[in-house]
mmCIF file of N, CA and C in Angstrom:
data_model
loop_
_atom_site.group_PDB
_atom_site.id
_atom_site.type_symbol
_atom_site.label_atom_id
_atom_site.label_comp_id
_atom_site.label_asym_id
_atom_site.label_seq_id
_atom_site.Cartn_x
_atom_site.Cartn_y
_atom_site.Cartn_z
ATOM 1 N N UNK A 1 9.620 -1.955 -12.309
ATOM 2 C CA UNK A 1 8.404 -1.238 -12.066
ATOM 3 C C UNK A 1 7.553 -2.061 -11.136
ATOM 4 N N UNK A 2 7.019 -1.443 -10.106
ATOM 5 C CA UNK A 2 6.143 -2.104 -9.141
ATOM 6 C C UNK A 2 4.725 -1.662 -9.468
ATOM 7 N N UNK A 3 3.821 -2.593 -9.568
ATOM 8 C CA UNK A 3 2.429 -2.259 -9.855
ATOM 9 C C UNK A 3 1.549 -2.823 -8.744
ATOM 10 N N UNK A 4 1.374 -2.046 -7.711
ATOM 11 C CA UNK A 4 0.545 -2.428 -6.572
ATOM 12 C C UNK A 4 -0.440 -1.316 -6.288
ATOM 13 N N UNK A 5 -1.473 -1.652 -5.557
ATOM 14 C CA UNK A 5 -2.394 -0.643 -5.068
ATOM 15 C C UNK A 5 -1.953 -0.266 -3.677
ATOM 16 N N UNK A 6 -1.812 0.995 -3.409
ATOM 17 C CA UNK A 6 -1.404 1.478 -2.094
ATOM 18 C C UNK A 6 -2.241 2.701 -1.758
ATOM 19 N N UNK A 7 -2.582 2.849 -0.504
ATOM 20 C CA UNK A 7 -3.309 4.038 -0.073
ATOM 21 C C UNK A 7 -2.369 5.231 -0.091
ATOM 22 N N UNK A 8 -2.802 6.310 -0.706
ATOM 23 C CA UNK A 8 -1.938 7.482 -0.866
ATOM 24 C C UNK A 8 -2.713 8.763 -0.586
ATOM 25 N N UNK A 9 -3.462 8.786 0.508
ATOM 26 C CA UNK A 9 -4.271 9.963 0.821
ATOM 27 C C UNK A 9 -3.454 11.182 1.239
ATOM 28 N N UNK A 10 -2.245 10.972 1.725
ATOM 29 C CA UNK A 10 -1.427 12.073 2.212
ATOM 30 C C UNK A 10 -0.384 12.456 1.165
ATOM 31 N N UNK A 11 -0.243 13.746 0.891
ATOM 32 C CA UNK A 11 0.647 14.190 -0.190
ATOM 33 C C UNK A 11 2.093 13.702 -0.099
ATOM 34 N N UNK A 12 2.717 13.835 1.053
ATOM 35 C CA UNK A 12 4.112 13.413 1.177
ATOM 36 C C UNK A 12 4.245 11.908 0.971
ATOM 37 N N UNK A 13 3.304 11.168 1.511
ATOM 38 C CA UNK A 13 3.327 9.720 1.353
ATOM 39 C C UNK A 13 3.095 9.325 -0.103
ATOM 40 N N UNK A 14 2.194 10.023 -0.787
ATOM 41 C CA UNK A 14 1.953 9.752 -2.205
ATOM 42 C C UNK A 14 3.213 10.001 -3.017
ATOM 43 N N UNK A 15 3.887 11.124 -2.742
ATOM 44 C CA UNK A 15 5.131 11.424 -3.443
ATOM 45 C C UNK A 15 6.157 10.325 -3.195
ATOM 46 N N UNK A 16 6.241 9.861 -1.958
ATOM 47 C CA UNK A 16 7.192 8.812 -1.607
ATOM 48 C C UNK A 16 6.884 7.506 -2.329
ATOM 49 N N UNK A 17 5.603 7.154 -2.409
ATOM 50 C CA UNK A 17 5.212 5.922 -3.094
ATOM 51 C C UNK A 17 5.554 5.982 -4.581
ATOM 52 N N UNK A 18 5.313 7.133 -5.202
ATOM 53 C CA UNK A 18 5.669 7.299 -6.618
ATOM 54 C C UNK A 18 7.186 7.191 -6.777
ATOM 55 N N UNK A 19 7.932 7.794 -5.855
ATOM 56 C CA UNK A 19 9.395 7.732 -5.914
ATOM 57 C C UNK A 19 9.897 6.303 -5.770
ATOM 58 N N UNK A 20 9.150 5.479 -5.048
ATOM 59 C CA UNK A 20 9.531 4.076 -4.871
ATOM 60 C C UNK A 20 9.106 3.198 -6.043
ATOM 61 N N UNK A 21 8.364 3.771 -6.999
ATOM 62 C CA UNK A 21 8.011 3.031 -8.201
ATOM 63 C C UNK A 21 6.561 2.621 -8.318
ATOM 64 N N UNK A 22 5.755 2.916 -7.325
ATOM 65 C CA UNK A 22 4.343 2.552 -7.420
ATOM 66 C C UNK A 22 3.642 3.500 -8.379
ATOM 67 N N UNK A 23 2.801 2.971 -9.206
ATOM 68 C CA UNK A 23 2.096 3.791 -10.191
ATOM 69 C C UNK A 23 0.580 3.688 -10.073
ATOM 70 N N UNK A 24 0.085 2.803 -9.235
ATOM 71 C CA UNK A 24 -1.346 2.686 -8.974
ATOM 72 C C UNK A 24 -1.573 3.026 -7.513
ATOM 73 N N UNK A 25 -2.219 4.153 -7.273
ATOM 74 C CA UNK A 25 -2.433 4.625 -5.917
ATOM 75 C C UNK A 25 -3.923 4.658 -5.602
ATOM 76 N N UNK A 26 -4.271 4.219 -4.431
ATOM 77 C CA UNK A 26 -5.652 4.198 -3.982
ATOM 78 C C UNK A 26 -5.831 5.309 -2.963
ATOM 79 N N UNK A 27 -6.897 6.100 -3.106
ATOM 80 C CA UNK A 27 -7.105 7.211 -2.174
ATOM 81 C C UNK A 27 -8.572 7.576 -2.098
ATOM 82 N N UNK A 28 -8.899 8.335 -1.079
ATOM 83 C CA UNK A 28 -10.265 8.845 -0.926
ATOM 84 C C UNK A 28 -10.543 9.839 -2.050
ATOM 85 N N UNK A 29 -11.808 9.925 -2.474
ATOM 86 C CA UNK A 29 -12.152 10.829 -3.580
ATOM 87 C C UNK A 29 -11.701 12.275 -3.382
ATOM 88 N N UNK A 30 -11.773 12.793 -2.160
ATOM 89 C CA UNK A 30 -11.375 14.188 -1.947
ATOM 90 C C UNK A 30 -9.863 14.402 -1.992
ATOM 91 N N UNK A 31 -9.093 13.325 -2.056
ATOM 92 C CA UNK A 31 -7.631 13.433 -2.161
ATOM 93 C C UNK A 31 -7.153 13.411 -3.611
ATOM 94 N N UNK A 32 -8.021 13.041 -4.530
ATOM 95 C CA UNK A 32 -7.603 12.853 -5.920
ATOM 96 C C UNK A 32 -7.010 14.118 -6.527
ATOM 97 N N UNK A 33 -7.663 15.253 -6.372
ATOM 98 C CA UNK A 33 -7.175 16.504 -6.971
ATOM 99 C C UNK A 33 -5.785 16.882 -6.497
ATOM 100 N N UNK A 34 -5.597 17.005 -5.171
ATOM 101 C CA UNK A 34 -4.258 17.386 -4.683
ATOM 102 C C UNK A 34 -3.170 16.374 -5.041
ATOM 103 N N UNK A 35 -3.487 15.093 -4.964
ATOM 104 C CA UNK A 35 -2.482 14.068 -5.272
ATOM 105 C C UNK A 35 -2.178 14.068 -6.766
ATOM 106 N N UNK A 36 -3.197 14.253 -7.589
ATOM 107 C CA UNK A 36 -2.981 14.311 -9.041
ATOM 108 C C UNK A 36 -2.041 15.459 -9.395
ATOM 109 N N UNK A 37 -2.217 16.600 -8.738
ATOM 110 C CA UNK A 37 -1.341 17.743 -8.980
ATOM 111 C C UNK A 37 0.099 17.406 -8.628
ATOM 112 N N UNK A 38 0.288 16.734 -7.503
ATOM 113 C CA UNK A 38 1.641 16.336 -7.090
ATOM 114 C C UNK A 38 2.259 15.405 -8.121
ATOM 115 N N UNK A 39 1.499 14.413 -8.546
ATOM 116 C CA UNK A 39 2.018 13.432 -9.506
ATOM 117 C C UNK A 39 2.379 14.104 -10.828
ATOM 118 N N UNK A 40 1.571 15.071 -11.256
ATOM 119 C CA UNK A 40 1.851 15.786 -12.503
ATOM 120 C C UNK A 40 3.130 16.621 -12.376
ATOM 121 N N UNK A 41 3.309 17.299 -11.246
ATOM 122 C CA UNK A 41 4.464 18.176 -11.046
ATOM 123 C C UNK A 41 5.747 17.427 -10.723
ATOM 124 N N UNK A 42 5.619 16.237 -10.172
ATOM 125 C CA UNK A 42 6.770 15.494 -9.677
ATOM 126 C C UNK A 42 7.588 14.877 -10.811
ATOM 127 N N UNK A 43 8.885 15.085 -10.770
ATOM 128 C CA UNK A 43 9.801 14.372 -11.658
ATOM 129 C C UNK A 43 10.116 13.062 -10.943
ATOM 130 N N UNK A 44 9.447 11.994 -11.352
ATOM 131 C CA UNK A 44 9.557 10.710 -10.655
ATOM 132 C C UNK A 44 10.985 10.178 -10.640
ATOM 133 N N UNK A 45 11.744 10.437 -11.683
ATOM 134 C CA UNK A 45 13.136 9.971 -11.719
ATOM 135 C C UNK A 45 13.978 10.687 -10.662
ATOM 136 N N UNK A 46 13.807 12.004 -10.544
ATOM 137 C CA UNK A 46 14.538 12.744 -9.515
ATOM 138 C C UNK A 46 14.118 12.300 -8.120
ATOM 139 N N UNK A 47 12.822 12.123 -7.944
ATOM 140 C CA UNK A 47 12.319 11.688 -6.638
ATOM 141 C C UNK A 47 12.850 10.304 -6.295
ATOM 142 N N UNK A 48 12.881 9.430 -7.277
ATOM 143 C CA UNK A 48 13.401 8.081 -7.062
ATOM 144 C C UNK A 48 14.877 8.125 -6.676
ATOM 145 N N UNK A 49 15.652 8.947 -7.363
ATOM 146 C CA UNK A 49 17.077 9.084 -7.038
ATOM 147 C C UNK A 49 17.249 9.618 -5.617
ATOM 148 N N UNK A 50 16.421 10.572 -5.228
ATOM 149 C CA UNK A 50 16.474 11.135 -3.884
ATOM 150 C C UNK A 50 16.200 10.056 -2.846
ATOM 151 N N UNK A 51 15.142 9.295 -3.044
ATOM 152 C CA UNK A 51 14.778 8.240 -2.087
ATOM 153 C C UNK A 51 15.861 7.168 -2.033
ATOM 154 N N UNK A 52 16.400 6.797 -3.173
ATOM 155 C CA UNK A 52 17.465 5.788 -3.186
ATOM 156 C C UNK A 52 18.692 6.282 -2.414
ATOM 157 N N UNK A 53 19.023 7.555 -2.582
ATOM 158 C CA UNK A 53 20.144 8.138 -1.832
ATOM 159 C C UNK A 53 19.867 8.117 -0.329
ATOM 160 N N UNK A 54 18.643 8.463 0.049
ATOM 161 C CA UNK A 54 18.283 8.455 1.467
ATOM 162 C C UNK A 54 18.386 7.048 2.052
ATOM 163 N N UNK A 55 17.969 6.064 1.278
ATOM 164 C CA UNK A 55 18.050 4.678 1.747
ATOM 165 C C UNK A 55 19.499 4.233 1.895
ATOM 166 N N UNK A 56 20.326 4.591 0.916
ATOM 167 C CA UNK A 56 21.748 4.218 0.973
ATOM 168 C C UNK A 56 22.456 4.865 2.156
ATOM 169 N N UNK A 57 22.094 6.121 2.439
ATOM 170 C CA UNK A 57 22.726 6.870 3.522
ATOM 171 C C UNK A 57 22.206 6.460 4.891
ATOM 172 N N UNK A 58 21.099 5.740 4.919
ATOM 173 C CA UNK A 58 20.486 5.402 6.202
ATOM 174 C C UNK A 58 19.951 6.639 6.908
ATOM 175 N N UNK A 59 19.379 7.552 6.137
ATOM 176 C CA UNK A 59 18.879 8.817 6.675
ATOM 177 C C UNK A 59 17.892 8.582 7.814
ATOM 178 N N UNK A 60 17.996 9.418 8.832
ATOM 179 C CA UNK A 60 17.146 9.287 10.013
ATOM 180 C C UNK A 60 15.831 10.051 9.882
ATOM 181 N N UNK A 61 15.891 11.288 9.419
ATOM 182 C CA UNK A 61 14.682 12.104 9.312
ATOM 183 C C UNK A 61 14.248 12.183 7.846
ATOM 184 N N UNK A 62 13.753 11.070 7.356
ATOM 185 C CA UNK A 62 13.367 10.969 5.946
ATOM 186 C C UNK A 62 12.253 11.941 5.608
ATOM 187 N N UNK A 63 11.286 12.078 6.495
ATOM 188 C CA UNK A 63 10.159 12.985 6.243
ATOM 189 C C UNK A 63 10.655 14.415 5.975
ATOM 190 N N UNK A 64 11.515 14.934 6.825
ATOM 191 C CA UNK A 64 12.034 16.286 6.653
ATOM 192 C C UNK A 64 12.804 16.407 5.338
ATOM 193 N N UNK A 65 13.631 15.412 5.029
ATOM 194 C CA UNK A 65 14.428 15.458 3.801
ATOM 195 C C UNK A 65 13.543 15.383 2.560
ATOM 196 N N UNK A 66 12.469 14.600 2.610
ATOM 197 C CA UNK A 66 11.537 14.549 1.481
ATOM 198 C C UNK A 66 10.768 15.855 1.342
ATOM 199 N N UNK A 67 10.436 16.485 2.466
ATOM 200 C CA UNK A 67 9.780 17.793 2.405
ATOM 201 C C UNK A 67 10.708 18.821 1.762
ATOM 202 N N UNK A 68 11.988 18.772 2.114
ATOM 203 C CA UNK A 68 12.966 19.680 1.508
ATOM 204 C C UNK A 68 13.104 19.419 0.014
ATOM 205 N N UNK A 69 13.112 18.143 -0.371
ATOM 206 C CA UNK A 69 13.186 17.794 -1.790
ATOM 207 C C UNK A 69 11.975 18.374 -2.530
ATOM 208 N N UNK A 70 10.781 18.184 -1.966
ATOM 209 C CA UNK A 70 9.563 18.684 -2.607
ATOM 210 C C UNK A 70 9.613 20.202 -2.753
ATOM 211 N N UNK A 71 10.066 20.888 -1.722
ATOM 212 C CA UNK A 71 10.166 22.345 -1.781
ATOM 213 C C UNK A 71 11.149 22.781 -2.870
ATOM 214 N N UNK A 72 12.303 22.127 -2.918
ATOM 215 C CA UNK A 72 13.316 22.447 -3.920
ATOM 216 C C UNK A 72 12.799 22.221 -5.341
ATOM 217 N N UNK A 73 11.969 21.190 -5.500
ATOM 218 C CA UNK A 73 11.426 20.840 -6.828
ATOM 219 C C UNK A 73 10.089 21.528 -7.119
ATOM 220 N N UNK A 74 9.668 22.431 -6.231
ATOM 221 C CA UNK A 74 8.400 23.171 -6.402
ATOM 222 C C UNK A 74 7.187 22.254 -6.493
ATOM 223 N N UNK A 75 7.186 21.218 -5.658
ATOM 224 C CA UNK A 75 6.043 20.315 -5.573
ATOM 225 C C UNK A 75 5.361 20.598 -4.240
ATOM 226 N N UNK A 76 4.174 21.196 -4.286
ATOM 227 C CA UNK A 76 3.460 21.577 -3.071
ATOM 228 C C UNK A 76 2.864 20.337 -2.409
ATOM 229 N N UNK A 77 3.378 19.991 -1.248
ATOM 230 C CA UNK A 77 2.873 18.811 -0.540
ATOM 231 C C UNK A 77 2.082 19.182 0.704
ATOM 232 N N UNK A 78 1.947 20.460 0.971
ATOM 233 C CA UNK A 78 1.257 20.874 2.194
ATOM 234 C C UNK A 78 -0.126 21.433 1.933
ATOM 235 N N UNK A 79 -0.670 21.105 0.793
ATOM 236 C CA UNK A 79 -2.034 21.542 0.500
ATOM 237 C C UNK A 79 -2.010 22.834 -0.186
#
């Protein structure tokens, strides 16, 4: 478990940080609601497995693949 403070104002980036094991996220006050919703809906274990697979595969378009993962898991990352 990694316990660091990281800026997580953007939904996709917040999801990625949680998938990487970060559990303390720093963000602007107006980002708290949307990010909290993502964290509640996100299955962190599935997200972590997805990110680990992407790292092992050396995926090139990680952003697109994470967006597809979020869509498949019904996690709204686009506001």
